[in-house]
Amino acid sequence: SRVLWQMRRSLFAPLPRPHFPPDVVVRPFRVGVDEKAWLDLNSRAFAQLPDQGNWTAPDLERREREPWFSPEGFLMAWRGDRLVGFHWTKVHGRQADDTEHHHHPIGEVYVVAIDPDERGTGLGRALTLAGMHHLRSLDLSEAMLYVDATNTTAIALYEALGFARWDTDVLFRRVT
C-alpha cells in the first residue's frame, strides 16, 4: 500500500549554505508557544498524507517528551507572524538508553514541510540545508531520511543535495 525510500548522505561531503528570502526568519521551536502554528501548517502541508497531516496536540506533545527531542534541531521559518515552513531533525543512537538503534549516531531529516502557498520558492531546499548544517554541528557523520517513493519532487531535491537511496520499506495491506 506504500513504499518508502530511506536515503542517506555523508555530512562530511560539501554542504551548500542555505539562502532564505530576506523577510524570512529561522529560529528553533519554542515549546509551549509554537505548537498551534506547527499543527496548523503540518495539517495543510500534509493534507494528502493522513498519517502525518492528522497529528493532534497530544501527538506533538508525546514527541516533545521523547529523549531524542531537541528544540534546537526543530527549525521554524517565519515570515512576520506566519509560519511558512519547518525542518524537524532528529538524532538516532545518541541516547545512553537507546536500545533500538545498533549503530553509530546518525542524523535524520525527520520532517520538512512548506506552506502550500510557498512551494516552488526554494524554501524547502533552504530549510533542508539549514537542518543538515545543524546535524553537522553535532559532529554527526551521516544524515538519513524517509520519503514516499511517489514523491518525485522531494526525491529530486534530496538527490540534488547528495542523498542516495539506501533501503526500501514496503507496507502491505491485506485484501480480504
Coordinates of C-alpha atoms in Angstrom, one line a residue:
S1 CA 0.0 0.0 0.0
R2 CA 3.0 2.3 0.4
V3 CA 6.7 2.3 -0.5
L4 CA 9.2 4.4 1.5
W5 CA 12.7 5.0 0.5
Q6 CA 15.4 5.5 3.1
M7 CA 18.0 7.9 1.7
R8 CA 21.4 8.7 3.2
R9 CA 24.2 11.2 2.7
S10 CA 27.6 11.9 4.2
L11 CA 27.8 15.1 6.3
F12 CA 31.5 15.2 5.5
A13 CA 30.7 16.0 1.9
P14 CA 30.4 19.6 0.8
L15 CA 27.2 21.2 2.0
P16 CA 26.0 24.5 0.5
R17 CA 24.8 27.3 2.7
P18 CA 21.0 27.9 2.9
H19 CA 19.7 31.0 1.3
F20 CA 16.5 32.4 2.7
P21 CA 14.4 35.4 1.5
P22 CA 15.3 38.5 3.5
D23 CA 11.9 38.6 5.1
V24 CA 12.1 35.0 6.4
V25 CA 13.5 34.4 9.9
V26 CA 14.5 30.9 11.0
R27 CA 14.7 30.1 14.7
P28 CA 14.3 27.0 16.9
F29 CA 10.9 25.7 18.0
R30 CA 9.6 27.2 21.3
V31 CA 8.0 24.5 23.5
G32 CA 4.7 25.8 24.9
V33 CA 4.5 28.6 22.2
D34 CA 4.8 27.2 18.7
E35 CA 2.6 24.1 18.9
K36 CA -0.6 25.6 17.4
A37 CA 1.2 27.2 14.4
W38 CA 3.1 24.0 13.8
L39 CA 0.0 21.8 13.9
D40 CA -1.8 24.2 11.5
L41 CA 1.0 24.2 9.0
N42 CA 1.6 20.5 9.3
S43 CA -2.0 19.8 8.6
R44 CA -2.0 22.0 5.5
A45 CA 1.3 20.8 4.2
F46 CA 0.4 17.1 4.6
A47 CA -3.3 17.2 3.7
Q48 CA -2.7 14.2 1.3
L49 CA -0.8 12.1 3.9
P50 CA -3.1 11.5 6.8
D51 CA -0.5 9.7 8.9
Q52 CA 1.5 12.9 9.1
G53 CA -1.2 15.6 8.4
N54 CA -3.6 14.4 11.1
W55 CA -1.3 15.0 14.1
T56 CA -3.0 16.4 17.2
A57 CA -1.7 18.4 20.1
P58 CA -1.2 15.1 22.2
D59 CA 0.7 13.6 19.2
L60 CA 3.1 16.5 19.2
E61 CA 3.4 16.7 23.0
R62 CA 4.3 13.0 23.1
R63 CA 7.2 13.7 20.7
E64 CA 8.3 16.6 22.8
R65 CA 8.8 14.2 25.7
E66 CA 10.9 11.7 23.7
P67 CA 14.6 11.5 24.7
W68 CA 15.6 12.4 21.1
F69 CA 13.6 15.6 21.0
S70 CA 15.6 18.8 20.7
P71 CA 14.0 22.2 20.1
E72 CA 17.4 23.4 18.7
G73 CA 17.0 20.9 15.9
F74 CA 13.4 21.8 15.1
L75 CA 13.8 24.8 12.8
M76 CA 10.9 27.1 12.2
A77 CA 10.8 29.6 9.2
W78 CA 8.6 32.6 9.9
R79 CA 7.5 35.5 7.6
G80 CA 6.4 38.0 10.1
D81 CA 3.9 36.2 12.4
R82 CA 3.2 33.5 9.8
L83 CA 4.9 30.1 10.0
V84 CA 5.9 29.3 6.4
G85 CA 7.9 26.2 6.8
F86 CA 9.9 23.9 9.2
H87 CA 12.6 21.3 9.3
W88 CA 12.5 19.0 12.3
T89 CA 15.7 17.0 12.7
K90 CA 16.3 14.0 14.9
V91 CA 19.4 12.0 16.1
H92 CA 19.3 8.2 16.3
G93 CA 21.6 6.2 18.5
R94 CA 22.9 9.0 20.7
Q95 CA 21.0 8.4 24.0
A96 CA 22.6 6.1 26.5
D97 CA 19.3 4.1 26.9
D98 CA 18.8 3.8 23.1
T99 CA 18.4 0.0 22.6
E100 CA 16.6 0.4 19.3
H101 CA 19.5 1.6 17.1
H102 CA 22.5 -0.6 17.0
H103 CA 24.7 1.8 15.0
H104 CA 26.7 4.9 15.4
P105 CA 24.7 8.1 15.9
I106 CA 23.1 9.3 12.7
G107 CA 21.1 12.5 12.0
E108 CA 17.7 12.4 10.4
V109 CA 15.8 14.8 8.2
Y110 CA 12.7 13.9 10.2
V111 CA 10.0 16.2 8.7
V112 CA 10.3 19.1 6.3
A113 CA 7.2 21.0 5.3
I114 CA 6.5 24.2 3.4
D115 CA 3.3 26.2 3.4
P116 CA 1.5 25.1 0.2
D117 CA 1.5 28.8 -0.9
E118 CA 5.3 28.8 -0.6
R119 CA 6.1 25.8 -2.7
G120 CA 8.5 26.3 -5.5
T121 CA 10.2 29.3 -3.8
G122 CA 13.4 27.4 -2.7
L123 CA 12.3 27.5 0.9
G124 CA 12.2 23.7 1.2
R125 CA 15.8 23.5 -0.1
A126 CA 17.0 26.2 2.3
L127 CA 15.3 24.6 5.3
T128 CA 16.7 21.2 4.4
L129 CA 20.2 22.6 4.2
A130 CA 19.8 24.5 7.5
G131 CA 18.8 21.3 9.2
M132 CA 21.7 19.4 7.7
H133 CA 24.1 22.1 8.9
H134 CA 22.6 21.7 12.4
L135 CA 23.2 18.0 12.2
R136 CA 26.7 18.5 11.1
S137 CA 27.3 20.9 14.0
L138 CA 26.5 17.9 16.3
D139 CA 29.6 16.2 14.9
L140 CA 27.5 13.6 13.1
S141 CA 29.0 11.9 10.0
E142 CA 25.8 11.0 8.2
A143 CA 22.2 12.1 7.6
M144 CA 19.2 9.9 6.6
L145 CA 15.6 10.5 5.7
Y146 CA 12.5 8.6 4.7
V147 CA 10.5 9.7 1.6
D148 CA 7.5 8.3 -0.1
A149 CA 8.6 6.7 -3.4
T150 CA 5.9 8.5 -5.2
N151 CA 7.1 12.0 -4.0
T152 CA 9.3 12.6 -7.0
T153 CA 9.6 16.3 -6.3
A154 CA 11.1 15.7 -2.8
I155 CA 13.3 12.8 -4.2
A156 CA 14.7 15.2 -6.8
L157 CA 15.5 17.8 -4.2
Y158 CA 17.2 15.2 -1.9
E159 CA 19.2 13.7 -4.7
A160 CA 20.3 17.2 -5.7
L161 CA 21.5 17.7 -2.1
G162 CA 23.6 14.5 -2.3
F163 CA 21.3 11.9 -0.8
A164 CA 21.1 8.5 -2.4
R165 CA 18.7 5.6 -2.0
W166 CA 19.9 3.3 0.8
D167 CA 17.0 1.0 1.5
T168 CA 13.3 0.4 0.8
D169 CA 10.5 -0.2 3.2
V170 CA 7.2 -1.6 1.8
L171 CA 3.9 -1.5 3.7
F172 CA 1.5 -4.2 2.6
R173 CA -2.3 -4.2 3.1
R174 CA -4.3 -7.3 3.5
V175 CA -7.0 -7.6 0.9
T176 CA -9.9 -9.8 2.1

